[in-house]
XYZ file of C-alpha atoms in Angstrom:
559
model
C 62.189 -128.466 -99.976
C 65.983 -128.194 -99.584
C 68.347 -128.474 -102.069
C 69.239 -132.613 -101.216
C 65.776 -133.412 -101.221
C 65.492 -131.940 -105.116
C 68.787 -134.232 -105.515
C 66.918 -137.450 -103.971
C 64.338 -136.822 -106.022
C 66.307 -137.325 -109.195
C 68.724 -140.221 -108.302
C 68.173 -143.912 -107.564
C 70.610 -146.332 -106.089
C 70.975 -150.011 -105.394
C 69.944 -151.216 -102.015
C 73.757 -152.378 -101.305
C 74.347 -148.661 -101.827
C 71.663 -147.402 -99.454
C 72.414 -150.523 -97.053
C 76.347 -149.313 -96.591
C 75.063 -145.565 -96.899
C 72.636 -146.065 -93.783
C 75.819 -148.154 -91.912
C 77.872 -144.904 -92.422
C 75.279 -142.646 -91.143
C 74.569 -144.647 -87.667
C 77.898 -144.067 -86.924
C 77.031 -140.362 -86.719
C 73.277 -140.660 -85.573
C 71.489 -143.099 -83.688
C 69.325 -145.888 -85.497
C 66.512 -145.268 -83.499
C 66.704 -141.291 -84.761
C 66.772 -142.732 -88.409
C 64.191 -144.897 -87.734
C 61.999 -142.195 -86.139
C 62.006 -140.168 -89.117
C 61.273 -142.757 -91.391
C 58.024 -143.824 -89.311
C 57.148 -140.053 -88.944
C 57.563 -139.701 -93.127
C 55.399 -142.999 -93.562
C 52.578 -142.369 -91.225
C 51.925 -138.681 -92.766
C 51.749 -140.517 -96.017
C 49.686 -143.271 -94.716
C 46.897 -140.295 -93.422
C 47.271 -138.177 -96.411
C 46.449 -141.063 -99.010
C 43.637 -142.144 -96.735
C 42.102 -138.593 -96.193
C 42.566 -138.602 -100.296
C 39.768 -141.532 -99.946
C 37.533 -139.903 -97.314
C 38.803 -142.009 -94.420
C 40.015 -140.422 -91.163
C 42.686 -142.484 -89.415
C 40.433 -142.382 -86.085
C 37.792 -144.025 -88.057
C 40.219 -146.101 -89.650
C 40.586 -150.159 -89.569
C 44.260 -151.253 -89.990
C 45.728 -154.412 -90.819
C 49.663 -154.929 -90.596
C 51.817 -157.707 -92.229
C 54.931 -157.631 -90.059
C 58.339 -159.160 -90.595
C 61.679 -159.682 -88.797
C 64.183 -157.003 -88.379
C 64.263 -152.955 -89.107
C 61.563 -153.445 -92.137
C 58.578 -155.055 -89.284
C 59.873 -152.371 -86.930
C 59.337 -149.783 -89.328
C 55.794 -151.165 -89.838
C 55.045 -151.310 -86.354
C 55.792 -148.365 -85.077
C 53.497 -147.194 -87.781
C 51.065 -149.240 -86.822
C 51.215 -147.925 -83.230
C 50.825 -144.275 -84.292
C 47.685 -145.635 -86.276
C 46.320 -146.792 -82.985
C 47.490 -143.639 -80.937
C 45.573 -141.487 -83.153
C 42.227 -143.912 -82.996
C 42.448 -146.556 -85.386
C 41.577 -150.035 -84.864
C 44.723 -152.152 -85.380
C 45.523 -155.576 -85.919
C 48.967 -156.677 -86.448
C 50.543 -160.125 -87.790
C 53.664 -161.333 -87.164
C 55.034 -163.167 -89.795
C 57.877 -165.111 -88.042
C 56.024 -165.028 -84.241
C 57.399 -162.673 -81.638
C 61.411 -164.191 -81.327
C 62.699 -162.135 -83.989
C 60.504 -159.334 -84.161
C 61.911 -155.647 -83.495
C 61.655 -155.402 -79.660
C 61.257 -151.608 -79.119
C 58.922 -151.398 -82.130
C 56.717 -154.293 -80.850
C 56.393 -152.730 -77.306
C 55.519 -149.836 -78.630
C 52.806 -151.159 -80.673
C 51.189 -153.363 -77.498
C 51.413 -150.576 -75.666
C 49.420 -148.269 -77.935
C 47.080 -150.902 -77.979
C 47.535 -152.763 -81.152
C 46.363 -156.386 -81.500
C 48.930 -158.661 -81.880
C 48.620 -161.817 -83.948
C 50.965 -164.582 -84.322
C 50.600 -166.440 -87.720
C 50.854 -169.831 -86.059
C 47.327 -168.931 -84.638
C 46.425 -167.401 -87.890
C 44.632 -168.977 -91.036
C 43.367 -167.230 -94.370
C 40.305 -169.765 -94.257
C 37.337 -169.978 -92.333
C 38.014 -171.347 -88.796
C 36.415 -170.292 -85.680
C 39.544 -171.700 -83.750
C 41.737 -169.132 -85.559
C 41.958 -165.901 -86.410
C 41.097 -164.988 -89.968
C 43.336 -162.864 -91.905
C 41.146 -162.762 -94.956
C 38.458 -161.539 -93.116
C 39.788 -158.877 -91.403
C 42.058 -157.589 -94.131
C 38.771 -157.547 -96.283
C 37.251 -155.360 -94.009
C 40.245 -152.999 -93.597
C 40.724 -149.390 -94.629
C 44.614 -150.043 -94.803
C 46.968 -152.328 -95.099
C 50.618 -152.154 -94.750
C 52.874 -154.814 -95.779
C 55.921 -154.480 -94.025
C 57.598 -158.154 -94.217
C 60.947 -158.128 -95.818
C 63.294 -154.966 -95.988
C 65.930 -154.105 -98.675
C 68.407 -156.724 -97.540
C 66.066 -159.711 -98.235
C 66.373 -161.333 -102.104
C 65.145 -164.707 -103.700
C 62.398 -167.153 -103.218
C 59.766 -165.680 -101.233
C 59.535 -167.988 -98.145
C 56.364 -170.468 -97.628
C 55.166 -168.898 -94.463
C 54.992 -165.414 -96.110
C 53.422 -166.237 -99.053
C 49.253 -166.796 -97.873
C 49.576 -163.272 -96.065
C 50.902 -161.930 -99.408
C 48.130 -163.409 -101.228
C 46.004 -162.063 -98.888
C 47.311 -158.550 -98.921
C 47.302 -158.836 -102.209
C 43.438 -159.596 -102.747
C 42.373 -156.961 -100.157
C 40.318 -153.749 -101.398
C 41.887 -151.807 -98.923
C 44.391 -149.023 -99.364
C 47.892 -151.158 -99.783
C 50.955 -149.647 -98.842
C 54.145 -151.184 -99.139
C 56.464 -149.952 -96.216
C 59.971 -149.159 -97.868
C 60.009 -152.144 -100.687
C 57.033 -154.262 -101.906
C 58.074 -157.611 -100.412
C 59.042 -160.370 -102.876
C 60.515 -157.599 -105.224
C 64.375 -157.172 -106.013
C 64.780 -153.615 -104.919
C 68.046 -153.597 -107.087
C 66.751 -155.000 -110.527
C 62.863 -154.695 -109.779
C 62.441 -158.373 -110.848
C 59.738 -160.387 -108.870
C 61.086 -163.752 -107.419
C 61.344 -166.952 -108.499
C 58.028 -167.831 -107.241
C 56.132 -165.438 -109.327
C 54.511 -163.684 -106.288
C 54.815 -160.403 -104.642
C 53.414 -157.748 -102.874
C 50.918 -155.664 -105.059
C 50.752 -151.988 -103.618
C 48.731 -148.941 -104.273
C 51.886 -147.083 -102.676
C 55.009 -147.664 -101.496
C 56.775 -145.250 -98.973
C 60.278 -145.920 -99.604
C 62.883 -144.226 -97.195
C 66.249 -142.571 -97.755
C 66.484 -142.754 -101.271
C 65.167 -144.264 -104.051
C 65.753 -147.932 -104.654
C 66.567 -148.450 -108.428
C 64.204 -151.474 -108.318
C 61.042 -149.688 -107.459
C 61.449 -147.548 -110.953
C 61.893 -150.000 -113.503
C 60.403 -153.630 -114.347
C 57.951 -155.243 -112.536
C 58.804 -153.436 -109.423
C 56.770 -150.316 -111.071
C 53.664 -152.269 -111.013
C 54.304 -153.702 -107.694
C 55.065 -150.496 -106.107
C 52.131 -148.303 -107.042
C 52.833 -144.720 -106.733
C 56.322 -144.431 -104.851
C 56.898 -141.515 -102.155
C 60.353 -140.768 -101.079
C 61.049 -139.919 -97.016
C 64.421 -138.224 -96.612
C 65.983 -139.497 -93.536
C 69.062 -137.230 -93.845
C 70.843 -139.893 -96.122
C 71.754 -137.244 -98.747
C 75.641 -136.759 -97.607
C 76.460 -140.515 -97.243
C 75.401 -141.731 -100.748
C 77.814 -142.493 -103.748
C 77.567 -140.973 -107.135
C 74.263 -142.210 -108.269
C 74.088 -144.937 -110.398
C 70.691 -143.779 -111.856
C 69.570 -140.231 -112.620
C 65.372 -139.672 -113.356
C 64.553 -137.506 -115.409
C 62.289 -135.037 -114.606
C 58.927 -133.056 -116.175
C 61.119 -130.154 -116.104
C 63.739 -131.344 -118.075
C 61.206 -133.221 -120.369
C 59.878 -129.491 -121.217
C 63.354 -127.602 -121.807
C 64.643 -129.598 -124.771
C 62.619 -127.848 -127.483
C 63.579 -124.101 -128.084
C 60.897 -121.792 -129.417
C 61.882 -120.365 -132.857
C 62.916 -116.762 -133.039
C 62.398 -113.951 -135.964
C 65.630 -114.989 -137.643
C 65.261 -118.524 -137.636
C 64.428 -120.664 -140.565
C 63.744 -124.036 -141.677
C 67.260 -125.040 -141.554
C 68.167 -123.408 -138.435
C 65.305 -125.218 -136.488
C 66.982 -128.633 -137.661
C 66.269 -131.096 -140.600
C 65.205 -134.591 -139.744
C 65.070 -137.950 -141.896
C 62.755 -140.513 -141.607
C 63.016 -144.214 -143.437
C 59.950 -145.689 -142.440
C 56.750 -147.705 -143.825
C 56.080 -150.319 -146.079
C 53.331 -151.618 -148.120
C 51.736 -153.535 -144.756
C 52.844 -150.761 -142.254
C 52.275 -147.423 -143.914
C 51.086 -146.180 -140.774
C 54.251 -146.605 -138.662
C 55.814 -144.117 -141.370
C 52.796 -141.764 -140.568
C 53.210 -141.644 -137.018
C 56.945 -141.496 -137.164
C 57.090 -138.808 -139.677
C 54.052 -136.940 -137.860
C 56.215 -137.104 -134.181
C 59.352 -135.542 -136.181
C 57.339 -132.671 -137.031
C 55.980 -131.687 -133.910
C 59.268 -132.104 -131.868
C 60.807 -128.289 -132.871
C 62.498 -128.942 -136.499
C 61.738 -127.053 -139.374
C 62.167 -129.735 -141.652
C 61.447 -133.269 -142.287
C 62.544 -135.749 -145.310
C 61.186 -139.019 -145.714
C 62.321 -142.151 -147.636
C 60.614 -145.355 -148.050
C 57.811 -146.922 -150.293
C 54.900 -144.919 -148.297
C 55.889 -141.421 -149.968
C 52.459 -140.988 -151.566
C 50.326 -141.333 -148.128
C 53.362 -139.136 -146.424
C 52.831 -135.974 -148.656
C 48.855 -136.688 -148.486
C 48.896 -136.706 -144.679
C 51.751 -134.034 -144.702
C 52.014 -131.728 -147.449
C 55.317 -129.927 -145.694
C 57.297 -133.138 -145.875
C 59.530 -133.536 -148.632
C 59.290 -137.265 -149.688
C 61.114 -139.477 -151.815
C 61.677 -143.518 -152.133
C 65.372 -143.246 -152.518
C 67.805 -142.257 -149.779
C 70.553 -141.145 -152.606
C 67.811 -138.343 -153.450
C 66.521 -137.121 -150.328
C 68.541 -134.354 -149.330
C 70.539 -133.477 -146.211
C 69.277 -134.172 -142.763
C 71.169 -133.597 -139.261
C 69.672 -136.817 -138.105
C 67.963 -139.911 -139.648
C 65.671 -142.627 -138.713
C 65.532 -145.999 -139.675
C 63.367 -148.780 -139.154
C 59.626 -147.982 -138.047
C 57.588 -150.773 -140.349
C 59.803 -150.843 -143.007
C 59.648 -154.610 -143.626
C 62.514 -157.179 -143.888
C 62.619 -157.329 -147.588
C 65.277 -157.108 -149.440
C 64.952 -152.922 -149.724
C 64.496 -152.455 -146.239
C 68.056 -154.367 -145.765
C 69.422 -152.043 -148.500
C 68.287 -149.050 -146.628
C 69.684 -150.392 -143.396
C 73.365 -150.640 -144.819
C 72.591 -147.124 -146.487
C 71.732 -145.308 -143.442
C 74.681 -146.914 -141.528
C 76.961 -145.285 -143.691
C 75.885 -141.890 -143.562
C 77.921 -139.356 -141.958
C 74.639 -138.188 -139.199
C 73.873 -139.392 -135.803
C 71.390 -142.212 -136.662
C 68.179 -143.719 -134.548
C 67.381 -147.427 -135.037
C 64.371 -148.650 -134.408
C 61.489 -151.652 -134.896
C 62.496 -153.276 -138.060
C 65.717 -151.768 -138.405
C 66.482 -153.228 -134.969
C 65.581 -156.411 -136.098
C 67.669 -156.424 -139.517
C 70.578 -155.107 -137.417
C 70.597 -158.219 -135.081
C 70.728 -160.286 -138.391
C 72.657 -158.350 -140.974
C 75.282 -156.364 -139.135
C 77.437 -156.433 -136.365
C 78.960 -154.170 -133.429
C 81.510 -153.688 -135.517
C 79.515 -151.500 -137.899
C 78.477 -149.623 -135.060
C 81.747 -149.025 -133.434
C 83.168 -147.996 -136.858
C 80.728 -144.761 -136.301
C 81.619 -144.087 -133.266
C 85.563 -143.992 -134.046
C 83.923 -141.447 -136.500
C 82.218 -139.502 -133.919
C 78.795 -140.403 -134.997
C 76.252 -141.718 -132.223
C 74.109 -144.369 -132.949
C 70.681 -144.554 -131.034
C 68.701 -147.806 -130.407
C 65.387 -148.124 -128.833
C 64.630 -151.256 -128.415
C 61.449 -153.290 -126.619
C 62.024 -156.287 -124.865
C 61.852 -158.512 -127.678
C 64.226 -156.379 -129.898
C 66.509 -156.223 -126.789
C 66.630 -160.192 -126.547
C 67.385 -160.551 -130.492
C 70.444 -158.102 -130.297
C 71.793 -159.706 -127.081
C 71.507 -163.190 -128.629
C 73.191 -161.701 -131.849
C 76.418 -161.248 -129.476
C 76.475 -164.317 -127.186
C 75.104 -162.295 -124.184
C 71.305 -163.118 -123.524
C 72.104 -163.878 -120.006
C 71.708 -160.299 -119.248
C 68.235 -160.469 -119.544
C 68.131 -162.333 -116.097
C 69.912 -159.735 -114.437
C 67.410 -156.748 -114.583
C 66.499 -154.085 -117.352
C 69.517 -151.645 -115.946
C 72.117 -154.566 -116.429
C 70.251 -155.295 -119.940
C 70.596 -151.713 -121.115
C 73.832 -151.083 -120.181
C 74.837 -154.451 -121.750
C 73.126 -152.955 -125.195
C 74.843 -150.014 -125.210
C 78.556 -151.394 -124.480
C 78.022 -154.410 -126.828
C 76.460 -152.382 -129.780
C 78.631 -149.143 -128.741
C 75.364 -147.222 -128.955
C 73.173 -144.800 -126.756
C 70.513 -147.502 -125.691
C 66.677 -146.499 -124.953
C 65.321 -149.873 -123.337
C 61.472 -149.105 -123.920
C 59.107 -150.810 -120.931
C 58.006 -150.016 -117.499
C 60.365 -147.430 -116.503
C 62.566 -146.818 -119.729
C 66.077 -146.985 -119.140
C 68.626 -145.212 -121.169
C 72.056 -146.327 -121.284
C 75.180 -145.108 -123.079
C 78.189 -146.948 -124.395
C 80.853 -147.499 -121.336
C 79.017 -145.218 -118.456
C 77.980 -146.319 -114.881
C 74.953 -143.733 -114.682
C 71.766 -145.095 -116.484
C 68.627 -142.449 -116.919
C 65.040 -143.797 -115.779
C 62.197 -141.870 -116.960
C 59.059 -142.277 -114.136
C 56.428 -140.435 -116.326
C 55.582 -143.142 -118.790
C 52.199 -144.891 -117.919
C 49.796 -147.278 -119.330
C 48.438 -144.526 -122.017
C 51.805 -145.509 -123.937
C 50.877 -149.160 -124.274
C 49.326 -148.718 -127.277
C 50.153 -149.924 -131.065
C 52.566 -147.068 -132.933
C 53.650 -145.694 -129.674
C 57.110 -146.916 -130.503
C 57.134 -145.278 -133.953
C 56.052 -141.810 -132.206
C 58.680 -142.119 -130.037
C 61.381 -142.641 -132.622
C 60.370 -139.755 -134.531
C 60.193 -137.850 -131.698
C 63.764 -138.913 -130.606
C 65.134 -137.936 -134.344
C 63.630 -134.901 -133.992
C 65.095 -133.837 -130.620
C 68.815 -134.897 -131.746
C 68.379 -133.081 -134.967
C 66.576 -129.673 -133.069
C 69.467 -129.923 -130.857
C 72.206 -130.084 -133.314
C 70.841 -127.290 -135.109
C 71.475 -125.012 -131.999
C 74.910 -126.373 -131.654
C 77.987 -125.403 -133.598
C 80.259 -128.621 -134.895
C 82.840 -128.250 -132.192
C 80.318 -128.492 -129.426
C 78.532 -131.735 -130.793
C 81.100 -133.810 -128.333
C 79.671 -131.847 -125.199
C 76.306 -133.376 -125.741
C 74.849 -135.852 -123.156
C 73.242 -138.206 -125.528
C 72.002 -140.412 -122.674
C 70.078 -137.230 -120.989
C 68.903 -135.755 -124.431
C 67.523 -138.957 -125.214
C 65.991 -139.411 -121.797
C 64.298 -135.949 -122.148
C 63.006 -137.142 -125.182
C 61.378 -140.330 -123.465
C 59.941 -138.226 -121.105
C 58.249 -135.685 -123.551
C 56.584 -138.929 -125.152
C 55.647 -139.607 -121.685
C 53.704 -136.178 -120.892
C 52.147 -136.407 -124.658
C 50.554 -139.731 -123.322
C 49.554 -138.616 -120.277
C 47.938 -135.226 -122.194
C 46.158 -137.238 -124.281
C 45.172 -139.129 -121.793
C 43.602 -136.465 -120.015
C 41.304 -135.576 -122.832
C 40.144 -138.728 -124.286
C 36.859 -140.401 -123.727
C 38.154 -143.648 -124.739
C 41.793 -145.032 -124.801
C 44.550 -143.096 -126.177
C 45.712 -144.055 -129.364
C 49.581 -143.387 -130.643
C 47.610 -140.656 -132.931
C 45.960 -139.252 -130.346
C 49.611 -138.506 -128.687
C 50.735 -136.575 -131.832
C 48.283 -134.288 -131.159
C 49.956 -133.710 -127.843
C 53.224 -133.495 -128.560
C 52.589 -129.805 -128.869
C 55.077 -127.204 -128.699
C 56.917 -128.179 -125.697
C 59.240 -125.224 -125.659
C 61.398 -123.224 -123.800
C 61.612 -118.788 -123.840
C 63.903 -116.985 -121.770
C 64.890 -120.480 -119.873
C 61.224 -120.876 -118.846
C 59.519 -124.059 -120.187
C 56.668 -123.584 -121.602
C 53.778 -125.875 -122.835
C 51.236 -125.305 -125.910
C 48.110 -127.317 -125.353
C 45.202 -126.849 -127.371
C 42.264 -124.925 -126.233
C 39.557 -127.746 -126.765
C 41.740 -129.729 -124.574
C 42.194 -126.935 -121.869
C 37.874 -126.601 -121.709
C 37.757 -130.302 -121.423
C 39.741 -130.675 -118.234
C 41.769 -127.581 -116.900
C 43.017 -129.299 -113.567
C 44.652 -132.399 -115.035
C 46.376 -130.142 -117.825
C 47.798 -128.191 -115.213
C 49.062 -130.836 -113.448
C 50.636 -132.216 -116.309
C 52.570 -128.990 -117.093
C 54.240 -129.298 -113.500
C 55.786 -125.816 -112.734
C 55.707 -124.607 -116.148
C 54.033 -121.433 -117.838
C 50.865 -122.809 -119.662
C 49.608 -121.172 -122.788
C 46.495 -122.158 -125.072
C 46.392 -121.751 -128.851
C 42.953 -121.757 -130.396
C 42.098 -123.463 -133.611
C 41.181 -121.548 -136.660
């Protein structure tokens, strides 16, 4: 893998940026060469995916849904490659032969691909017409190349029965470049509510931002990038993708001279009579973030001390002692005491993470001026909203319309309006800093994180990561911290804990399971190491090693 390949795996671009880069490249490289590179990469990935299902391309049945232009051309050339290798291939031309890629159509016909025009196709039983549903139900792989990155807006009427048949197919469903019906830039689904649902998407040249966040994540499935040489023509990336390696490098392993203060002290304001578990989860995550000490403030001090006797707990912020960073909000409620604690936390001369009820209180009882004042003092504030909390925060400043522009625009708008680093949680969590043209996106998170309390674990971990980072930095160097990157690393670490928990769980993952798999993701001499429980390793060595990536894996046995 070249350095350019590595760079392309770490960034993403809007559809317009990719189109402009392709246009610039085609001044130097023949369009047919670019298409040949894309087709070769897609064909290789298709065969690998079929092989993983125990199917050889020589025995496969392939159904291709083909649109106009280059996306349809790519799909026809891939279909031709399959046919040359012995597959039975049926290609359905969504717009007839008039606007289809001529060279690709000829190649497909010469390779033995059976061509159907949609005017002669039905998705219902009709002996006089080709039945798409019957063919696609019997297929081993279905290809969707109806619309490329230049097409947005409502899904055209003639495409809808084809997309429905594709989505209902039991075959391996592969989207060529992008899933039809998904905005390749925002990741939002078109207004008809219908879009291709792929098992995998083979995308060309660069990751499109819409494949990494929002509904695009689910509709794209696994995303595989094919490098066609576009790297030198792309602009500065608007999106950076946090890597597994970066997630593992943020926590330093203690040295012999370490003490609890040099490792970092984090404060947690959380929990209530109704939600004591939120306090336990946030504190539990902070304890496992690499810090040396956790302080707790809130009404659940007895429960916290009973569970974690090493935590210093009190019900008053005035008596809590110093910390490098504070977290406010998980399960705190919205009563008078919770409002008071938020007001006091906003006045603290430390970085502040605000989550859950803290965000709801912020939207009603504070304003961006409060956070702007903190920023002027050099104090970073980090917000961790899910979609509902983001909506309330935007409504509070009259910018609800940003929700219609996708998750990246929403995260950037929140960061700018509230003068805070914003982690917009959800599929493809987006991290944005105020007045920045670049955001971070996490690709590691999956359905294992969709459980009650997962956000409490993330906010506790994030606060701990910040405290741990500050403890290893002289005050004069605080301005050099890339807060968005650091936050994205914490998001990725949280995602990895979910994956590890899922790999060892007999049932569905809980947030308490995640705590046990935060482990000690540490760096020793620059090499990421992952501390994993020995019983977990015995349960599934292969999955755990895969979750650790290229890191050194070591086991710690239970006493």
